[in-house]
Coordinates of C-alpha atoms in Angstrom, one line a residue:
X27 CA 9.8 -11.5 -5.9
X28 CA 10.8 -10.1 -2.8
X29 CA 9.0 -10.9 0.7
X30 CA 5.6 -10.3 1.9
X31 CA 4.6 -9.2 5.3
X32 CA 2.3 -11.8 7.0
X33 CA -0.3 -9.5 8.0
X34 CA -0.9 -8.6 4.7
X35 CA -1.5 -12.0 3.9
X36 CA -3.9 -13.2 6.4
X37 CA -5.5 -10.2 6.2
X38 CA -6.5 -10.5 2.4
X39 CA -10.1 -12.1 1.3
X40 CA -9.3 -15.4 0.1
X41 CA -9.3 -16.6 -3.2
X42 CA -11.3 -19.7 -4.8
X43 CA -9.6 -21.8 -7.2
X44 CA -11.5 -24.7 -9.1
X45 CA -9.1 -27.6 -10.2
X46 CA -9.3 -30.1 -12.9
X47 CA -11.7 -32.2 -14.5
X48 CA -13.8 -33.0 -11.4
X49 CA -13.6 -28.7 -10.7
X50 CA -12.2 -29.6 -6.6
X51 CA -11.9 -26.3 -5.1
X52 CA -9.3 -24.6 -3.2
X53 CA -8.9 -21.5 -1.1
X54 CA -5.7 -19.2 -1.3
X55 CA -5.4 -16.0 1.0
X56 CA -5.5 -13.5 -2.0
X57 CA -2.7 -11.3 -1.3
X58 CA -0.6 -14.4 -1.5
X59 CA -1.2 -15.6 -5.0
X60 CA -1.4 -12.0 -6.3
X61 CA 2.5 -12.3 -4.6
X62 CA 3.6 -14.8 -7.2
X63 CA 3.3 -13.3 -10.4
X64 CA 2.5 -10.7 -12.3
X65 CA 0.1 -12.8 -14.2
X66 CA -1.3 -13.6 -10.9
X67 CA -1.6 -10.4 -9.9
X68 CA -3.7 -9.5 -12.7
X69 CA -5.8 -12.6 -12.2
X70 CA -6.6 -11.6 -8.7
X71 CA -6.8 -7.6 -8.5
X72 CA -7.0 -7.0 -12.4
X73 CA -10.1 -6.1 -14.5
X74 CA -11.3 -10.0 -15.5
X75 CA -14.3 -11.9 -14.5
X76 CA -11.7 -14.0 -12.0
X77 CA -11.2 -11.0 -10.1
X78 CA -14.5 -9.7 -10.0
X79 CA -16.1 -13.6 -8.6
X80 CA -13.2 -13.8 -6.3
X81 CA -12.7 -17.6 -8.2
X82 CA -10.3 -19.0 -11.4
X83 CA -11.6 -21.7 -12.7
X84 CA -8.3 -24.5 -13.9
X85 CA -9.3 -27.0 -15.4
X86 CA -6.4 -27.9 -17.2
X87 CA -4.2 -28.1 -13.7
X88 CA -4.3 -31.2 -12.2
X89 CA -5.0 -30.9 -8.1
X90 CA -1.9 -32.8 -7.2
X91 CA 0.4 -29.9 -8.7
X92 CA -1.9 -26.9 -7.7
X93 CA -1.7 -28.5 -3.8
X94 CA 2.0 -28.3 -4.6
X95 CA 2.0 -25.3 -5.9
X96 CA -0.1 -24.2 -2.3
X97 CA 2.3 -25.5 -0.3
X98 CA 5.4 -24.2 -2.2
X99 CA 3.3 -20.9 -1.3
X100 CA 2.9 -20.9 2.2
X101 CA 6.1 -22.6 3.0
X102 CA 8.5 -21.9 0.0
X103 CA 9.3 -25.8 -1.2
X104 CA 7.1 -28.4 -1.8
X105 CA 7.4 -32.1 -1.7
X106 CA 7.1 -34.3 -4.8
X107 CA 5.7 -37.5 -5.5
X108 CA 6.7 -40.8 -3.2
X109 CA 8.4 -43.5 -5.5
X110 CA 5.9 -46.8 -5.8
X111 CA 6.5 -50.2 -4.9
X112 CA 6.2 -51.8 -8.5
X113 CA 6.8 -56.0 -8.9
X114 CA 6.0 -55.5 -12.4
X115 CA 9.4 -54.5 -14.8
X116 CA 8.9 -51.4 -17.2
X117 CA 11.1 -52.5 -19.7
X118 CA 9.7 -54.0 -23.3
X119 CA 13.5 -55.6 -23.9
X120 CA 14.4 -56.2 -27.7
X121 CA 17.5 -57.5 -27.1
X122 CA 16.1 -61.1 -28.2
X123 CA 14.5 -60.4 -31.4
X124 CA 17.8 -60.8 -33.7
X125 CA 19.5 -58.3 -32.3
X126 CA 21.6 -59.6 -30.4
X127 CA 25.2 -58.2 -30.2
X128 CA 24.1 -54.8 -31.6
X129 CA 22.9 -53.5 -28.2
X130 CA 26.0 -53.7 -26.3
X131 CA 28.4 -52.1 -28.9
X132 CA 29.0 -48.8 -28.7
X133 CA 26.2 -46.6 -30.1
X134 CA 29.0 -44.1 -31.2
X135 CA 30.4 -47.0 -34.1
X136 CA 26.7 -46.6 -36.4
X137 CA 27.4 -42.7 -36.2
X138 CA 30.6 -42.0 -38.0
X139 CA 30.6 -39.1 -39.8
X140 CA 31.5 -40.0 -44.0
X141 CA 34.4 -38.0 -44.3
X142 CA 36.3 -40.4 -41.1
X143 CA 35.6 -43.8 -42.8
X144 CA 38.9 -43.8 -44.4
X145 CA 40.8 -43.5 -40.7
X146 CA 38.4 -44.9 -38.5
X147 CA 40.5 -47.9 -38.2
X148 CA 43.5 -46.3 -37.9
X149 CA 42.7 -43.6 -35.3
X150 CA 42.2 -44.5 -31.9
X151 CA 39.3 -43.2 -30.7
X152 CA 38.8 -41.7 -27.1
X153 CA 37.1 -44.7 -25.2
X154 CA 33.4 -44.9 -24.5
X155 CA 33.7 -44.7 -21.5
X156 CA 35.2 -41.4 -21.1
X157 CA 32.7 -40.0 -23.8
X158 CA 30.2 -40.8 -21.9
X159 CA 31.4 -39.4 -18.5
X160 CA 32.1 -36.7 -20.4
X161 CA 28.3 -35.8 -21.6
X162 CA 27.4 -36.9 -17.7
X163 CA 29.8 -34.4 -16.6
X164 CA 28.3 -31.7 -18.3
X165 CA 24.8 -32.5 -17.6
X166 CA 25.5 -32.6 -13.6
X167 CA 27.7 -29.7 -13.7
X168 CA 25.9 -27.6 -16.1
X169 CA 25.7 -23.8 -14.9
X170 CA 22.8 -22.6 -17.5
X171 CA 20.6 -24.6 -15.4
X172 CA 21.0 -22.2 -12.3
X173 CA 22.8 -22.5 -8.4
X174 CA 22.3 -25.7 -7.1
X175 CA 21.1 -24.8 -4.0
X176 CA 18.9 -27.9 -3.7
X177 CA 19.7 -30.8 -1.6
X178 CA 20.6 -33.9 -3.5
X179 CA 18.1 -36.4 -3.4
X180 CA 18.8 -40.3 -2.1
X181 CA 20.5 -42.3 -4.9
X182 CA 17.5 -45.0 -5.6
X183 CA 18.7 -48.6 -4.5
X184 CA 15.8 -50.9 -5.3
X185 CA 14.7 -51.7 -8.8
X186 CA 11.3 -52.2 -8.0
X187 CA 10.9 -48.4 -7.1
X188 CA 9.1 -46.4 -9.8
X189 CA 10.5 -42.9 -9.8
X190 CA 7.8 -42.3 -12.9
X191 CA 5.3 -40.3 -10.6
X192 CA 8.3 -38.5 -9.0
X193 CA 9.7 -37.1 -12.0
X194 CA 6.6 -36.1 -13.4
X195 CA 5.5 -34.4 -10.5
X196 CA 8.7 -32.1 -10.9
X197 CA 8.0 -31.5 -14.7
X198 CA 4.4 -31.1 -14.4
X199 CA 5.4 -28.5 -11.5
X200 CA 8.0 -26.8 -13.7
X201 CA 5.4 -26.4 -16.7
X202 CA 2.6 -24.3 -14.2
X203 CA 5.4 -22.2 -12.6
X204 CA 6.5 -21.1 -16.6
X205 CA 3.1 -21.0 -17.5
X206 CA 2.3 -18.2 -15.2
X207 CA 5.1 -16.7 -14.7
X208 CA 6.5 -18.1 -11.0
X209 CA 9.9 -17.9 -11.8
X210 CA 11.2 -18.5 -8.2
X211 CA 9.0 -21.8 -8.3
X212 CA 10.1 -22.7 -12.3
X213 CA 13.7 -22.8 -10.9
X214 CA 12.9 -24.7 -8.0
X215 CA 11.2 -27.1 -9.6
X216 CA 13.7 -27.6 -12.4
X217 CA 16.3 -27.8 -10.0
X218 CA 14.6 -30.4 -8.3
X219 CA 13.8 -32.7 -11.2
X220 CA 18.0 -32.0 -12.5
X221 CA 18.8 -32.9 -8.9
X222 CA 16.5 -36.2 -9.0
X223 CA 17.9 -37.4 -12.5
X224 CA 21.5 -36.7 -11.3
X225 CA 21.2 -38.7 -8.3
X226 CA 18.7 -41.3 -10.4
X227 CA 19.8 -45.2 -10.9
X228 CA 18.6 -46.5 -14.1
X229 CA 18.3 -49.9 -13.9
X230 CA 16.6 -52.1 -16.4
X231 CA 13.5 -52.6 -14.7
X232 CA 13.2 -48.8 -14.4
X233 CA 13.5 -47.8 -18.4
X234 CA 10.0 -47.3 -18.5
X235 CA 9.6 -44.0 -15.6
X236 CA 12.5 -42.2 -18.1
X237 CA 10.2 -42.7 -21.4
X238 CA 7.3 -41.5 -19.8
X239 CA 9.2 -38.7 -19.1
X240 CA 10.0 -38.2 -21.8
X241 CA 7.1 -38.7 -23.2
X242 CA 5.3 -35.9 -21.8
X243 CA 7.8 -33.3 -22.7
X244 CA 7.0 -34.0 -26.3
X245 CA 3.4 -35.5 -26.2
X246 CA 2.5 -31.8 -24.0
X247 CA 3.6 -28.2 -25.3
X248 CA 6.9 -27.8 -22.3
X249 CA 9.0 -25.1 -22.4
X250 CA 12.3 -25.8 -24.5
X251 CA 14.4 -25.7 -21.4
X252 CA 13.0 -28.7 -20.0
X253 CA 13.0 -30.9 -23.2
X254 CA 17.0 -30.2 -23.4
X255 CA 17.3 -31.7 -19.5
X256 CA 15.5 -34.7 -20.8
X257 CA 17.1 -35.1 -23.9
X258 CA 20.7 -34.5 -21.9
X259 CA 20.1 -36.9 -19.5
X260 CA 18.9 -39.8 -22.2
X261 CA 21.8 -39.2 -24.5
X262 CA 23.8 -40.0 -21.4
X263 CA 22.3 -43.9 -21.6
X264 CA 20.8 -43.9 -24.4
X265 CA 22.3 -47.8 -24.7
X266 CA 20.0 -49.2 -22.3
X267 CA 17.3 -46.8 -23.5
X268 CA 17.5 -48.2 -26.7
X269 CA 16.6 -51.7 -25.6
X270 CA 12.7 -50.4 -24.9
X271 CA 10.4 -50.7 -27.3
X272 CA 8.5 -47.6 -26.2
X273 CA 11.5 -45.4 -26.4
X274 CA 12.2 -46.6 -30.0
X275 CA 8.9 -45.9 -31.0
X276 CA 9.0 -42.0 -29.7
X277 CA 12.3 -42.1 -31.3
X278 CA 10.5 -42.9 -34.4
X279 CA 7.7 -40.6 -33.7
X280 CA 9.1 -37.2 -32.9
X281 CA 11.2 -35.9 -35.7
X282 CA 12.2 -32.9 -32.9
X283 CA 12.7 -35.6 -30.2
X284 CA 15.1 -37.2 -33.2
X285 CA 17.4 -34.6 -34.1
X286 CA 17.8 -33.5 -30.4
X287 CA 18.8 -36.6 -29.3
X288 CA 21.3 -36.9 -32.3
X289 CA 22.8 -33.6 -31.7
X290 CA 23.4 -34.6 -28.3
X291 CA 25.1 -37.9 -29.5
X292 CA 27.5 -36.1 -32.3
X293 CA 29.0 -34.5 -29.4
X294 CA 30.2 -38.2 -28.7
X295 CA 32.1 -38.1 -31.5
X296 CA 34.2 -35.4 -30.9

C-alpha cells in the first residue's frame, strides 16, 4: 500500500487492541492500522462490533509479535528476537546407539531409484559435495522468494547461541502478516527469516532451534510458502539433522513433512 500522510495519522482516534491469553492491551492511531490491509480496514471502519467499540480483541496473537507488528507500523521494520546464551546442547545425538557409520555416509546412497541398481556401481556419480551446494545454491539464490532487499544478518559464531527464538519470531511474524493480509510485512518478514537461515551456522549443539522450527510450521496451520523455506533449508543438512532424535520423530510423524523433505532429496539424485 502506498504512503500515508502523517497528519492523517495522528489525527485518527486510536484504536484498542487486546493481546493474548492474559488480554494486555495496546493502542494503535486508527488510520494507521486501517492503512495496512484491507482486512484491517474493515476491522477498523467496517460494520463489525470491533469497529463500533473502537477495540479487537486477539487472543490468539501473542504480544511479542503484535509489538512487532506496531513497530514495523510506525517505523516500517521491526527487530526480531535476540539469540540466548544457552550452556545446555540441543541435540539428542543417535549416533551411538548402533548406528554408527550410517550417519556420515552419504544420505543420497539409501535413495537410489530401482531402475539405477544395475549401474550404480558403474556410473560415477556427481560428488556430494556438489549436490549439496547445488540445493544450497538454489535455496540462497532463489528468485520466487522475492528481492533481497534485506541486509544479511551476522553469520552466528558461538555454539552456545540459540537462534530458536530468533527464527520463530520471523515465522510467527510471517504467519500474522498472511493472516491479515499485510503483504508488505509477509515479505519482509519472510525475507528476514530466508536471510537469517542463509547466513545461519548449524552446529551440532544448535540442531535443536532448526526442529523447533520446524516444528511449528507443521504442528500450526502456516501458509505453504513458508513450510517449502523450511523444508529447503533442512534438505540442505539433512545429515546432521538426522542425528536428532526429535527431528526423526517429526519425520515419522508428519506424512506431509515426509514427502516434502523427500522430494527435496530426489533432486539430489539428479
Amino acid at each position: 500500500m502506498g504512503t500515508i500522510p502523517y497528519d492523517s495519522i495522528i489525527g485518527s482516534n486510536p484504536f484498542r487492541f487486546l493481546v493474548g491469553l492474559h488480554k494486555r492491551e495496546f493502542t494503535i492511531h486508527s488510520a494507521l492500522v486501517a492503512h495496512q490491509s484491507r482486512a484491517l480496514d474493515a476491522l477498523v471502519n467496517g460494520g463489525m462490533r470491533e469497529a463500533h467499540d473502537g477495540c479487537a480483541i486477539w487472543e490468539q496473537v501473542d504480544e511479542k509479535t503484535f509489538t512487532r507488528f506496531g513497530q514495523y507500523m510506525y517505523t516500517g521494520d521491526y527487530d526480531a528476537a535476540d539469540p540466548v546464551a544457552s550452556s545446555a546442547s540441543t541435540t539428542k545425538d543417535t549416533s551411538s546407539n548402533g548406528t554408527d557409520g550410517l550417519q556420515d555416509r552419504d544420505i543420497d546412497e539409501w535413495f537410489v531409484p530401482p531402475d539405477e541398481y544395475s549401474v550404480v556401481w558403474k556410473t560415477k556419480k556427481p560428488s556430494y559435495s556438489s549436490r549439496r551446494r547445488r540445493l544450497w545454491n538454489e535455496f540462497e539464490n532463489a528468485q520466487d522468494y522475492g528481492p533481497a532487499r534485506c541486509p544479511r544478518p551476522r553469520k552466528n559464531t558461538d555454539p552456545r547461541a540459540s537462534y530458536r527464538e530468533v527464527f520463530l519470531s520471523h515465522a510467527r511474524l510471517y504467519v500474522f502478516a498472511d493472516c491479515y493480509g499485510i503483504s508488505q510485512l509477509a515479505q519482509l518478514s519472510f525475507l528476514k527469516l530466508r536471510g537469517t537461515l542463509v547466513a545461519f551456522e548449524l552446529f551440532d549443539e544448535r540442531t535443536g532451534d532448526v526442529v523447533e522450527l520446524l516444528r511449528y510450521c507443521y504442528m500450526d496451520p502456516v501458509p505453504e510458502k513458508l513450510r517449502e523455506l523450511v523444508v529447503h533449508f533442512v534438505a540442505c543438512h539433512v545429515e546432521k539433522l538426522w542425528k536428532n532424535e526429535e527431528f526423526q520423530g517429526l519425520v515419522e510423524a508428519y506424512g506431509e513433512l515426509s514427502r516434502a523433505l523427500v522430494g527435496k532429496l530426489l533432486a539430489r539424485l539428479d
